[in-house]
Each structure stands twice: as structure tokens, then as C-alpha cells.
PDB file of C-alpha atoms and ligand atoms in Angstrom:
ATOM      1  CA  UNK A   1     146.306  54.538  97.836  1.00 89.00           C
ATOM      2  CA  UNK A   2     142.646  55.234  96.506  1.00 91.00           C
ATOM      3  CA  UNK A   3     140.986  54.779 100.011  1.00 93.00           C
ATOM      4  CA  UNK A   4     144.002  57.734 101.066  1.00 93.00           C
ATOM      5  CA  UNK A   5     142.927  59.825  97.548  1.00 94.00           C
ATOM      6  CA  UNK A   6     139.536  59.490  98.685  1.00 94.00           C
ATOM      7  CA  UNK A   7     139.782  60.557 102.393  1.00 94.00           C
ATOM      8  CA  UNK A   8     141.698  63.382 101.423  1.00 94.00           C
ATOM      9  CA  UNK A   9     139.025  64.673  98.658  1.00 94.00           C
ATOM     10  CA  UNK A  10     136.614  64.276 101.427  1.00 95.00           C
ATOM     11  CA  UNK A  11     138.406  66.312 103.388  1.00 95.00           C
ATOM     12  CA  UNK A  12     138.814  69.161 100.921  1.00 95.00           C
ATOM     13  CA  UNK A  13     134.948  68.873 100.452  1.00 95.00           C
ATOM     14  CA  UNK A  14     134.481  69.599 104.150  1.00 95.00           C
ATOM     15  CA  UNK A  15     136.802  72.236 104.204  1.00 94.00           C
ATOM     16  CA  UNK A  16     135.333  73.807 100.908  1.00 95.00           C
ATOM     17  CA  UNK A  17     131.953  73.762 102.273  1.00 95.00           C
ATOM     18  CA  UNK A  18     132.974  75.118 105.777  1.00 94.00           C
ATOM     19  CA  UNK A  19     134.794  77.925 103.840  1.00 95.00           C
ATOM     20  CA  UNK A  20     131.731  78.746 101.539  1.00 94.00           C
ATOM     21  CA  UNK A  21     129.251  78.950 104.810  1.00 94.00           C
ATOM     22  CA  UNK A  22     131.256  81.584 106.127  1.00 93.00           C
ATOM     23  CA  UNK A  23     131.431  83.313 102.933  1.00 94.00           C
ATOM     24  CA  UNK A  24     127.616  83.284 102.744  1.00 94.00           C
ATOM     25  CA  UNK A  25     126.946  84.484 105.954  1.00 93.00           C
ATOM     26  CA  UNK A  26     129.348  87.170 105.634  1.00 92.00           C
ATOM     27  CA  UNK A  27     127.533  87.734 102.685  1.00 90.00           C
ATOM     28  CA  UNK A  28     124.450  88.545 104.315  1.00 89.00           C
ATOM     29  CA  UNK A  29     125.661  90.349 107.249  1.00 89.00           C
ATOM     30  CA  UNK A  30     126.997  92.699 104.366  1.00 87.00           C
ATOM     31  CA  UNK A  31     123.434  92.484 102.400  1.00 82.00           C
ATOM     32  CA  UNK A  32     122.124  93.607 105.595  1.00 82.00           C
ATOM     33  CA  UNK A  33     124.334  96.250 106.343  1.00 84.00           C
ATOM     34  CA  UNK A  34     124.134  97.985 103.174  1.00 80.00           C
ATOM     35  CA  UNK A  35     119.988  97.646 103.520  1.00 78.00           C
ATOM     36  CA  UNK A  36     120.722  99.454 106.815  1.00 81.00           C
ATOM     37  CA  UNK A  37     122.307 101.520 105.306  1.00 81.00           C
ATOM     38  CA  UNK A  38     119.945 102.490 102.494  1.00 78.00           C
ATOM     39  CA  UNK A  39     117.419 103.272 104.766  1.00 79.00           C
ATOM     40  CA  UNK A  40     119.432 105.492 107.107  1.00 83.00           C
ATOM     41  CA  UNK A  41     121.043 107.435 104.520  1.00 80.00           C
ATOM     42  CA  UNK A  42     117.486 108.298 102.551  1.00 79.00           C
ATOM     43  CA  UNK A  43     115.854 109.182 106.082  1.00 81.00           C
ATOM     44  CA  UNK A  44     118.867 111.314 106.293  1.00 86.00           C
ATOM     45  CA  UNK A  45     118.183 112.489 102.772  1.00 87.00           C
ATOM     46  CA  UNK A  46     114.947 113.299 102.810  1.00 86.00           C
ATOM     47  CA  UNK A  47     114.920 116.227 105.826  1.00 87.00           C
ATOM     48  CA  UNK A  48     117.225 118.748 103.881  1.00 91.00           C
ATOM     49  CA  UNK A  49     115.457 118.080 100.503  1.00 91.00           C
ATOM     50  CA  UNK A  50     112.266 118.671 101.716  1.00 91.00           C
ATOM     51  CA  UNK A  51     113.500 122.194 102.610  1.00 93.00           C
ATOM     52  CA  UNK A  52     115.062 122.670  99.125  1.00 94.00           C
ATOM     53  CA  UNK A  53     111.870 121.305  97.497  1.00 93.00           C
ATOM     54  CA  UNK A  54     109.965 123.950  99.839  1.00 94.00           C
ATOM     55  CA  UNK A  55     111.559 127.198  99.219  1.00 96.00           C
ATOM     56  CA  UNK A  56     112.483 126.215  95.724  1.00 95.00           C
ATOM     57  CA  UNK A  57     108.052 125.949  95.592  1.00 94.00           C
ATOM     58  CA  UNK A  58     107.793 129.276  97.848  1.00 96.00           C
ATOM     59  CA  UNK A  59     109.966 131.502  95.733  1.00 96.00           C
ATOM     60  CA  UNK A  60     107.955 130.064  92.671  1.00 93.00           C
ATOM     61  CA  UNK A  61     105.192 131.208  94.043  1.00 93.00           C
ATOM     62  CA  UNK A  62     106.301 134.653  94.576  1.00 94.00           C
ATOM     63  CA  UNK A  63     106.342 134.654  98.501  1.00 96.00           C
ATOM     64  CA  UNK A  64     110.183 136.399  98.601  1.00 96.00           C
ATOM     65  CA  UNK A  65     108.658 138.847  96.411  1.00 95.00           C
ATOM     66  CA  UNK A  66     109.051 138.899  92.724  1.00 95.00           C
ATOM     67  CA  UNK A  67     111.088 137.722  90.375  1.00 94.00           C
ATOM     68  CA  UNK A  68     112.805 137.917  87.045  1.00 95.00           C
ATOM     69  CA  UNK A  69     111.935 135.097  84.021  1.00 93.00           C
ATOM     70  CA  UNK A  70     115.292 133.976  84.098  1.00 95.00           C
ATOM     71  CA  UNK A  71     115.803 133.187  88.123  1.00 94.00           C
ATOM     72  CA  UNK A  72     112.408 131.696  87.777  1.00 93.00           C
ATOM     73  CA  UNK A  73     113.358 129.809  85.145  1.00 92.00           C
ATOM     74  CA  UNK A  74     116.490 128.587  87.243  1.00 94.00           C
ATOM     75  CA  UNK A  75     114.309 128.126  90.463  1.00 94.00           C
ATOM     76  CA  UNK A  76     112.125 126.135  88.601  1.00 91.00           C
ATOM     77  CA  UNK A  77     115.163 123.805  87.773  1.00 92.00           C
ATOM     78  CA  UNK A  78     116.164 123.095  91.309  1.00 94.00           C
ATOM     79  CA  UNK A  79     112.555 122.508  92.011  1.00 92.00           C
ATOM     80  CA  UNK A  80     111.916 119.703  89.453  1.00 88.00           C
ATOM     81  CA  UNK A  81     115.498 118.424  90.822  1.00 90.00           C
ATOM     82  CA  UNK A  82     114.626 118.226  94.061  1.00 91.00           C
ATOM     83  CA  UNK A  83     111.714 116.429  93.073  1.00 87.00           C
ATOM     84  CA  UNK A  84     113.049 113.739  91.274  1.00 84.00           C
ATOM     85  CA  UNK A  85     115.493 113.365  94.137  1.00 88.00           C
ATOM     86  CA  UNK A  86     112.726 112.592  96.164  1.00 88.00           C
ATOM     87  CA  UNK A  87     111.141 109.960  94.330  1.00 84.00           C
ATOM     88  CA  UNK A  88     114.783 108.359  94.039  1.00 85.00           C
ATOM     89  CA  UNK A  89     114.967 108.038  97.791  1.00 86.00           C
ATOM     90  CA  UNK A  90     111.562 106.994  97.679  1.00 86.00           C
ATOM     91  CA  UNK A  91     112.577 104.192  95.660  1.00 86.00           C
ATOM     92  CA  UNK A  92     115.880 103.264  97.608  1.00 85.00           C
ATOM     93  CA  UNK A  93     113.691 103.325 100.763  1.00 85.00           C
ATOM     94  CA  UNK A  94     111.444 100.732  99.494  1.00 88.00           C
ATOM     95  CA  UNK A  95     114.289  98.854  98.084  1.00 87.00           C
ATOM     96  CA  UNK A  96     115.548  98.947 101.573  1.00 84.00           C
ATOM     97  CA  UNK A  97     112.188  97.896 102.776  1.00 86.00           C
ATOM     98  CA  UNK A  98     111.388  94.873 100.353  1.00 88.00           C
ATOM     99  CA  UNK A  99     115.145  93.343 101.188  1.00 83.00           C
ATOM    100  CA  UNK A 100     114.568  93.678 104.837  1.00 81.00           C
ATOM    101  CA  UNK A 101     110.587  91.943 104.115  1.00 86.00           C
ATOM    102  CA  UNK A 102     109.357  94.814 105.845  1.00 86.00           C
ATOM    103  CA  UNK A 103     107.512  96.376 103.262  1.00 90.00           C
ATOM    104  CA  UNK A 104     104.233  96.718 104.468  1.00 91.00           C
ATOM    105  CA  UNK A 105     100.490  96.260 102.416  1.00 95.00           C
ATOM    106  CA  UNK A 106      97.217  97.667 103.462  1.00 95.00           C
ATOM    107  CA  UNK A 107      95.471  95.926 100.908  1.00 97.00           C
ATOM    108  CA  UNK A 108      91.383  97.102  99.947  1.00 97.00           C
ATOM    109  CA  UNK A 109      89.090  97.508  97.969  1.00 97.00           C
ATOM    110  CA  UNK A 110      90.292  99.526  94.774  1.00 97.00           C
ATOM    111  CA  UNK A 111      88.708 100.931  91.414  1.00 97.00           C
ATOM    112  CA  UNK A 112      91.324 100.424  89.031  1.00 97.00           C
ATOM    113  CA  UNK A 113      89.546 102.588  86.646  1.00 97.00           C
ATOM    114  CA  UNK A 114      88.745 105.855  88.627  1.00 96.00           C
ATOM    115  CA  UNK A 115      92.605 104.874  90.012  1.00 97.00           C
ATOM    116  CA  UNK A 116      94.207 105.526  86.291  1.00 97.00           C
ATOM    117  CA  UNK A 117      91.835 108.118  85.052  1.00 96.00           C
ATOM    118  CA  UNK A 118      92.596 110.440  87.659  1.00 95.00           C
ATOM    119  CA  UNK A 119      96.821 109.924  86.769  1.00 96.00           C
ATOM    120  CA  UNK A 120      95.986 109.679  83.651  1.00 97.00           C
ATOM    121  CA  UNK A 121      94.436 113.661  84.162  1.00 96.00           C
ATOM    122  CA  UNK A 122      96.927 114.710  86.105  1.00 93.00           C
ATOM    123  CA  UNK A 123      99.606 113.699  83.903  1.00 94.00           C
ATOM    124  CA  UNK A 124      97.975 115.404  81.323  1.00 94.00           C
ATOM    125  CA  UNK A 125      97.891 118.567  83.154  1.00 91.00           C
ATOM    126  CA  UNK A 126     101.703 118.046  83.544  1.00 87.00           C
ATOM    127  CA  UNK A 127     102.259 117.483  80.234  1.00 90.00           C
ATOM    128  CA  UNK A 128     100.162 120.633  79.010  1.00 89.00           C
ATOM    129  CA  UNK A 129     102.359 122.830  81.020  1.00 83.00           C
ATOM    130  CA  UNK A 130     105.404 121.472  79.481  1.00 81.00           C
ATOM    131  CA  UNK A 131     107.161 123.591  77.152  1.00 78.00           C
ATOM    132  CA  UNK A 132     108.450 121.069  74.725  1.00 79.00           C
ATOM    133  CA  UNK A 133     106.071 118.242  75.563  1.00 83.00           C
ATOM    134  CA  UNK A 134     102.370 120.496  75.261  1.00 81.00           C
ATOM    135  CA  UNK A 135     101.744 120.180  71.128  1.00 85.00           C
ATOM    136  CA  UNK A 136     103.921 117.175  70.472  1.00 91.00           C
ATOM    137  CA  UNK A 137     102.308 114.720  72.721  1.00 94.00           C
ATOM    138  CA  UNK A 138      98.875 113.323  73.130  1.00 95.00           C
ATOM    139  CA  UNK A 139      97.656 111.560  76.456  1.00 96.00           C
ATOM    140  CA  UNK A 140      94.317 109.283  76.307  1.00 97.00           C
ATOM    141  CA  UNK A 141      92.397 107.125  78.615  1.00 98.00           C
ATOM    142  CA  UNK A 142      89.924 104.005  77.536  1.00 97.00           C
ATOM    143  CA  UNK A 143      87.931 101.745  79.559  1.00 97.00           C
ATOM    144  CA  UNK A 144      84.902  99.870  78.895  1.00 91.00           C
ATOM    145  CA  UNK A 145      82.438 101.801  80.931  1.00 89.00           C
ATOM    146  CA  UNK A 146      80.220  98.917  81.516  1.00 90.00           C
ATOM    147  CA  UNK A 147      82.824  96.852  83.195  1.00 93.00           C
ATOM    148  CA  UNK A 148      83.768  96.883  86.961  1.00 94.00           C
ATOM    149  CA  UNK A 149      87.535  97.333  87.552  1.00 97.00           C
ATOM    150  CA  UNK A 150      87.451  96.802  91.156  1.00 96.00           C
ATOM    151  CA  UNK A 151      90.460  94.663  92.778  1.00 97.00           C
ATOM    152  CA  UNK A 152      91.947  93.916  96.497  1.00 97.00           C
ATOM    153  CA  UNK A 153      95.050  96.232  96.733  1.00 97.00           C
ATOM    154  CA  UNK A 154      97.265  98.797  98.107  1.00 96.00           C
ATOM    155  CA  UNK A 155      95.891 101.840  96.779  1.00 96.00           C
ATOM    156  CA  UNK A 156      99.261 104.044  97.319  1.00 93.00           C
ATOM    157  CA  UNK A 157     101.277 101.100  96.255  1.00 95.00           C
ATOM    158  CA  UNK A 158      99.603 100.700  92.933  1.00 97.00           C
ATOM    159  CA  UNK A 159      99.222 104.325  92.939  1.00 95.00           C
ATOM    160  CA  UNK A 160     102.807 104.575  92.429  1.00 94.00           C
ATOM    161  CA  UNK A 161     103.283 101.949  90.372  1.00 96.00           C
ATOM    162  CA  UNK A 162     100.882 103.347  87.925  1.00 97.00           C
ATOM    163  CA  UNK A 163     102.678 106.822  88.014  1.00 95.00           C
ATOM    164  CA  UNK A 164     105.892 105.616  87.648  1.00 94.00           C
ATOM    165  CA  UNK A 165     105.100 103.493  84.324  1.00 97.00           C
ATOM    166  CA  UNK A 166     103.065 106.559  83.253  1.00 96.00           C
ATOM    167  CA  UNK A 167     106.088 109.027  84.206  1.00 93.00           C
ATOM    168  CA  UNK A 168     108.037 106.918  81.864  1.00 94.00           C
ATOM    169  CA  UNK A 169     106.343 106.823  79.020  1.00 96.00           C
ATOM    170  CA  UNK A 170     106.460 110.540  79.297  1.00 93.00           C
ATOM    171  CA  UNK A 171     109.838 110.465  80.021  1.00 91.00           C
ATOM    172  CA  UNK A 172     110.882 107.847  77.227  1.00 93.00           C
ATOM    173  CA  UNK A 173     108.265 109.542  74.430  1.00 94.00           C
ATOM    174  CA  UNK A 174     109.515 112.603  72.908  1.00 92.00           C
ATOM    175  CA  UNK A 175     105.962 113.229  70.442  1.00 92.00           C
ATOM    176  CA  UNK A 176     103.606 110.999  69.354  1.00 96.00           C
ATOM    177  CA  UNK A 177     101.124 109.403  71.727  1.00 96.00           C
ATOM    178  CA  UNK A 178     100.602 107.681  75.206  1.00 97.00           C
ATOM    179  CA  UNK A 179      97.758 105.254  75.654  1.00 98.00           C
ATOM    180  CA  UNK A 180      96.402 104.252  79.279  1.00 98.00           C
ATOM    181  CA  UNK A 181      93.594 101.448  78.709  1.00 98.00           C
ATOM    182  CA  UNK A 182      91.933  98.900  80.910  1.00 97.00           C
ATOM    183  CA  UNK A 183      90.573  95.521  79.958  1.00 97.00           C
ATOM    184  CA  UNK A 184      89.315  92.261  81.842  1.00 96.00           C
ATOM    185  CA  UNK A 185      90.933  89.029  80.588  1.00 95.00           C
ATOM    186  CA  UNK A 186      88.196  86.860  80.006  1.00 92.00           C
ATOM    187  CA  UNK A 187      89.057  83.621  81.203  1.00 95.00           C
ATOM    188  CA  UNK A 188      90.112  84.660  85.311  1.00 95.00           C
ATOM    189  CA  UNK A 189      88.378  88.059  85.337  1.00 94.00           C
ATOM    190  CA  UNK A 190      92.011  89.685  86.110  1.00 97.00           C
ATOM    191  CA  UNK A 191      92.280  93.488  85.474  1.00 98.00           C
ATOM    192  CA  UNK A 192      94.563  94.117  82.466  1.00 98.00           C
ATOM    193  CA  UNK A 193      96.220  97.873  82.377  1.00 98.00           C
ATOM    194  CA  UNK A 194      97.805  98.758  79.833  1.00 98.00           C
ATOM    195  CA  UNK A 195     100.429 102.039  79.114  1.00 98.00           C
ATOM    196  CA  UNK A 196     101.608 102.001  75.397  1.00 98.00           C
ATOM    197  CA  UNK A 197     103.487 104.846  73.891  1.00 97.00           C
ATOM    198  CA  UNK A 198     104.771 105.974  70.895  1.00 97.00           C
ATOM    199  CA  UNK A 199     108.445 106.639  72.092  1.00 95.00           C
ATOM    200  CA  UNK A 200     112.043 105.834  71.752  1.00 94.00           C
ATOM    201  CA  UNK A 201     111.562 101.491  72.781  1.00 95.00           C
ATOM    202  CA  UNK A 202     112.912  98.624  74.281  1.00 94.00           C
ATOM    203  CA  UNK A 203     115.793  97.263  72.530  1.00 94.00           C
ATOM    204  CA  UNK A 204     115.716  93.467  72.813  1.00 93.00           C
ATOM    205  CA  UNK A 205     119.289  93.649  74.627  1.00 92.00           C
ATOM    206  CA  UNK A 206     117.994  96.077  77.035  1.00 91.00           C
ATOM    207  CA  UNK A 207     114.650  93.974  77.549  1.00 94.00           C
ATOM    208  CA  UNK A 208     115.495  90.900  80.269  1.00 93.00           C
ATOM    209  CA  UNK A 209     117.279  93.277  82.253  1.00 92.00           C
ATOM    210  CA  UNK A 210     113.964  96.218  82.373  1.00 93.00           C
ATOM    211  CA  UNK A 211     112.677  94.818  85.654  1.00 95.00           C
ATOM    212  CA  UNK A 212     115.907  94.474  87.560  1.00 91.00           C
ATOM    213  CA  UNK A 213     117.624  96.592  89.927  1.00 85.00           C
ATOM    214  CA  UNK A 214     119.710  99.352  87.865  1.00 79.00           C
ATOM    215  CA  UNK A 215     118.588  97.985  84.624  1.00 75.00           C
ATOM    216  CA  UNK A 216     118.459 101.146  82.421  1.00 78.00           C
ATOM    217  CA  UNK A 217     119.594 101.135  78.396  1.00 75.00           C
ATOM    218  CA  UNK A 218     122.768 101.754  77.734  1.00 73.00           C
ATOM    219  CA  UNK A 219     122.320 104.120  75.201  1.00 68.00           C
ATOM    220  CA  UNK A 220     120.390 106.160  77.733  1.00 65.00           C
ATOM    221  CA  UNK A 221     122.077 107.566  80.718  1.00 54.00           C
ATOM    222  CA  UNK A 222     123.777 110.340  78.954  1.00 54.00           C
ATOM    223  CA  UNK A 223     120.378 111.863  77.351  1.00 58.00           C
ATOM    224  CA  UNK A 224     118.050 110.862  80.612  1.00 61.00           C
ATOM    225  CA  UNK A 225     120.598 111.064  82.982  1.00 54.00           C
ATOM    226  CA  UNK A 226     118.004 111.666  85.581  1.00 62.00           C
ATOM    227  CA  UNK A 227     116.804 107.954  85.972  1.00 68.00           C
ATOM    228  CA  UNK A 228     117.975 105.540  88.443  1.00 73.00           C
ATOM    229  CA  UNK A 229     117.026 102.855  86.991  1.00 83.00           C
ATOM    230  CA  UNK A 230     114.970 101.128  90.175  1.00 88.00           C
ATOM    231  CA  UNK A 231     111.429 102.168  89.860  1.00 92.00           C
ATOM    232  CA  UNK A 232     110.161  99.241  87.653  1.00 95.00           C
ATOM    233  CA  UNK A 233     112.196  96.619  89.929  1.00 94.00           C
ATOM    234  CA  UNK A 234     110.090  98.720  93.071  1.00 94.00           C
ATOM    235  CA  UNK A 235     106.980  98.217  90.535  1.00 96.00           C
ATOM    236  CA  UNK A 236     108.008  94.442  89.961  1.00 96.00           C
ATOM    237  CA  UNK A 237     108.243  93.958  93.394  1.00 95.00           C
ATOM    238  CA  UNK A 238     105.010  95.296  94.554  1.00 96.00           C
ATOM    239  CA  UNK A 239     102.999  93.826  91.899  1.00 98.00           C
ATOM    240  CA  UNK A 240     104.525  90.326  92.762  1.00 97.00           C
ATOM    241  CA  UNK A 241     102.572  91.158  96.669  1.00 96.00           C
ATOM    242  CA  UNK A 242     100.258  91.504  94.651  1.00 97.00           C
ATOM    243  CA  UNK A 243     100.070  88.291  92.950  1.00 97.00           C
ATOM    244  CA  UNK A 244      99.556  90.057  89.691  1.00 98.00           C
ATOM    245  CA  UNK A 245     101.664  90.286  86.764  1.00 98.00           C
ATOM    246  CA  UNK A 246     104.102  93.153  85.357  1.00 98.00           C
ATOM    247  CA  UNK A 247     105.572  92.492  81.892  1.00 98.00           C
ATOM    248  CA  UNK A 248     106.914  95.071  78.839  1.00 98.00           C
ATOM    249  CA  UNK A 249     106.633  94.771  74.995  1.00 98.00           C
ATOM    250  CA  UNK A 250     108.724  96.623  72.364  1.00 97.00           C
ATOM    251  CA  UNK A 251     109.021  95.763  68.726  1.00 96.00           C
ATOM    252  CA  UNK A 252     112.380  97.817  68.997  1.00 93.00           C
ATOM    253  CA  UNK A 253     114.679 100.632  69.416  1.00 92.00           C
ATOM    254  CA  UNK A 254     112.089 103.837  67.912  1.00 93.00           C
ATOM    255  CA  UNK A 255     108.947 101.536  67.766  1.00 96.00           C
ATOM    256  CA  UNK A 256     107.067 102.479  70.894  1.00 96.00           C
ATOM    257  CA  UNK A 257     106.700 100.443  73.866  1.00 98.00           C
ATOM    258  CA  UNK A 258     103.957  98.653  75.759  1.00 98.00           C
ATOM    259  CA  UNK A 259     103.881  98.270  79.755  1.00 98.00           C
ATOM    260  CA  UNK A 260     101.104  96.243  81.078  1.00 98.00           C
ATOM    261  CA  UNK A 261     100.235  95.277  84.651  1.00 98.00           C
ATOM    262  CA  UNK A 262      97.588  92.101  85.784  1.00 98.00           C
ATOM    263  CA  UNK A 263      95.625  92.735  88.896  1.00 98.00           C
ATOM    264  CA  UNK A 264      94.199  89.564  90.310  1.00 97.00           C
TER     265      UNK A 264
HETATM  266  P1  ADP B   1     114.561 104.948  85.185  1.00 97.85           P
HETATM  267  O1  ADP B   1     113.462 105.399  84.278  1.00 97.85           O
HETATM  268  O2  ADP B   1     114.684 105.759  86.418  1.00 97.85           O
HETATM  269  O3  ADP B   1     115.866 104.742  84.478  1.00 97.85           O
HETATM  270  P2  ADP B   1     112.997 102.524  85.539  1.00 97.85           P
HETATM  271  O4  ADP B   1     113.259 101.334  86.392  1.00 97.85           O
HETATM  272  O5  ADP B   1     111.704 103.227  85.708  1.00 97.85           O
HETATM  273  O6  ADP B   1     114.211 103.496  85.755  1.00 97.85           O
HETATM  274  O7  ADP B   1     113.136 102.064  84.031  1.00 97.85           O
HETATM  275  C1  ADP B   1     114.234 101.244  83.666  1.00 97.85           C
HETATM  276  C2  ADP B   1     114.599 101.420  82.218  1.00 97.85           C
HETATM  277  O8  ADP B   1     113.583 100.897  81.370  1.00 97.85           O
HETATM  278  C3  ADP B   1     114.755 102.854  81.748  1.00 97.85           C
HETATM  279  O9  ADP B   1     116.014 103.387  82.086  1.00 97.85           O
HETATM  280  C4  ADP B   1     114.572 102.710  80.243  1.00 97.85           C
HETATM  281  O10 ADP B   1     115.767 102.219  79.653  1.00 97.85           O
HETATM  282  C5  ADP B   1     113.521 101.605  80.158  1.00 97.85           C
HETATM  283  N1  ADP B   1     112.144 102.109  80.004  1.00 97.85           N
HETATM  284  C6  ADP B   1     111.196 102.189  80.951  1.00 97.85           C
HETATM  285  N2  ADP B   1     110.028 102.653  80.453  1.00 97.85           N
HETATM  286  C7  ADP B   1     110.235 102.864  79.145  1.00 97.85           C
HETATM  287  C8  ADP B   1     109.410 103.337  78.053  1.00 97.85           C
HETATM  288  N3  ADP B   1     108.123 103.683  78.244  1.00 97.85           N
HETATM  289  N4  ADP B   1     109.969 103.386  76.824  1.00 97.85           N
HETATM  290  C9  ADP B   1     111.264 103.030  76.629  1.00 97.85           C
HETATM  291  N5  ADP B   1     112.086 102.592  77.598  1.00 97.85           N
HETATM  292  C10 ADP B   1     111.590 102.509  78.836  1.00 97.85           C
END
């Protein structure tokens, strides 16, 4: 009777494991599909937005002739829309891009430090012409100017990666400050950037899920509804081609937070 008990769990096994096979390749016919699908649909995306972005810019600009406060004012709206829409689909692109492994590196030399002074300007410039941002919030960059920041990387890649953690410090710091810094660690040379802000933090529920895709705070999403929630799992992602380091700090909810990246 045991040597029948045991022939039949055997059997079950094999059955199990032919039925969980299938599963998984279903699985990953549908993880492939919906990559597919990704892509298509932000290609698709991206042709008519452009166009909104465009005329939205044009009319700005006064080429339809001119225009009152309050249309500009509402203009000006579907402009910075149409922006954010586009990075969005720039981020579900490379999503689509790093689950299919075809993201692609051109990887050279690259001055970390002229790199994040010159976002670190431009932000500035952004924040100057913001309305509510302009007097409540200070931007600052620091880098010791004896040392050479230079590292192998994807300029456009880190580029982004950069702007995006800058971006959301911005986003995420209502007044106070915003430091960019760079430092070498000692011991391996690597370059250490750092983006610490005086803003709303990193609750240490929200923390383990910062770096994945969708991982937003909970409390958020009805104050910055505009987030998707992807670019620091892009960010993650392209600093791990990297083989450098991406990490956050937060001593909590209204204590600031602290974003740094390690370049080999
Ligand atoms: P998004 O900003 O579009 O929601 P991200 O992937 O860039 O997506 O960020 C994920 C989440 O991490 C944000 O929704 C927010 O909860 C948190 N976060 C990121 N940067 C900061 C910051 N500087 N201060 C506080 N929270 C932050």
C-alpha cells in the first residue's frame, strides 16, 4: 500500500510540475506581450503629444497673436501637462526597453561635476520662474573643486537620472532647501552624488518600496497626483548598468530626504 501511496504522489508531482511549466511560460508570453505593448502604445503616444506640447509652446509665445493673462495662464497648464506626459512615456518606454534587455548604453567619458552643475542651474532657473516655489526655496551646488569627477557612462542616461531625482526634490519640497553635492569615497575612488532636501520625507513604510515599479506614498497621489511612480525604478535600473549604486535616506515623514547615487 505505501509503494501504491508513493507512486501516486509521484505522479501528482509530475503532473504539478507539468502544470506549473505551462503556467510560467504563459506567464512570459503575457510579460512579453504587455512589454509589446508598452512600447507600441507610447510610440503611439508620443506623435499627438508632441503636437499638443508644440502649439501649447507656440501660442505661449505669442505666434497666434496675443493673448489675455487668463488663456495664458490656461495654455500654460496644458503645456506643463503635456510635458509631464512626455516624460511618463519616456519612462514606460524604457520600462519597455529594460524588460525586453534592449536598453541600449553608449557609455564615455563623463564629468560628473560640470554634468550636475549645469541641472543644478537649470533647475534653478525653473524654480525662479515659479510662482509659489521662487522665495520659498533655495537650490545650491558643492563640489570640491580640486577633485576630478570624471566616470565611464551614459551621459543622457545619467543625465536623466540626475534630473529626475532633482525634479523630485522639487516636486516633494514645498520651502526650505535642496542640496546637490559631489564627493569621492575614499577607499574605491567612486563618485558619490548626493540630492538632499528639506521636504515632505520618506516614511519608513513607504521606504523598501521607493525603487520599485509604481512605488509612490500612499499619502501622496491625491496632492501629487501627477507622478507615476516609475522614474526611480528607470533610475534604479540604469544605475545598476552602471554598476553603481542608488539608495534614499529619510529620518521621516516632514524631515527631508536624502537621494544619493555611486558612480564607479
Ligand atoms: P513619482 O515622483 O512620479 O511618483 P518616482 O519613482 O520618481 O515617481 O518616485 C517614487 C516615490 O518616491 C514618489 O511618489 C514619492 O513618494 C517618493 N519620493 C521620491 N523622491 C522624493 C523626495 N525627494 N522626497 C520625498 N519623497 C520622495
Amino acid at each position: 500500500r505505501s509503494v501504491i501511496k508513493e507512486v501516486r504522489a509521484r505522479e501528482e508531482i509530475e503532473e504539478l510540475a507539468t502544470k506549473l511549466e505551462f503556467a510560467n511560460l504563459r506567464l512570459k508570453q503575457l510579460d512579453e506581450a504587455k512589454s509589446d505593448f508598452l512600447s507600441i502604445a507610447s510610440h503611439q503616444l508620443r506623435t499627438p503629444l508632441t503636437a499638443i506640447k508644440g502649439y501649447a509652446s507656440m501660442i505661449l509665445e505669442g505666434s497666434y497673436g496675443k493673448i489675455s493673462e487668463t488663456t495664458k495662464g490656461a495654455v500654460d497648464k496644458i503645456f506643463q501637462s503635456s510635458q509631464r506626459l512626455v516624460l511618463i512615456i519616456g519612462d514606460f518606454l524604457d520600462i519597455s526597453h529594460i524588460e525586453q534587455g534592449t536598453m541600449q548604453y553608449d557609455f564615455a567619458p563623463l564629468d560628473v561635476r560640470e554634468l550636475a552643475k549645469s541641472l543644478t542651474d537649470e533647475f534653478k532657473a525653473t524654480i525662479e520662474s515659479s510662482k509659489e516655489k521662487s522665495k520659498a526655496l533655495k537650490i545650491s551646488f558643492e563640489a570640491d573643486e580640486k577633485e576630478n569627477f570624471s566616470v565611464s557612462a551614459d551621459r543622457n542616461k545619467i543625465r536623466q537620472v540626475v534630473s529626475n531625482l532633482i525634479d523630485n526634490s522639487i516636486k516633494y519640497t514645498p520651502g526650505g532647501f535642496i542640496k546637490v553635492s559631489l564627493s569621492k569615497i575614499s577607499e574605491t575612488g567612486n563618485v558619490l552624488l548626493k540630492i538632499e532636501d528639506s521636504g515632505i520625507g520618506i516614511s519608513a513604510e513607504t521606504m523598501p518600496n521607493l525603487f520599485k515599479k509604481f512605488g509612490r506614498a500612499k499619502s501622496l497621489s491625491s496632492i501629487y497626483a501627477s507622478g507615476s511612480g516609475l522614474g526611480l525604478y528607470v533610475a534604479k535600473e540604469i544605475i545598476k548598468a552602471h554598476k553603481g549604486k542608488i539608495w534614499a535616506e529619510s529620518d521621516g515623514e516632514g524631515k527631508g530626504s536624502r537621494f544619493f547615487v555611486e558612480l564607479p
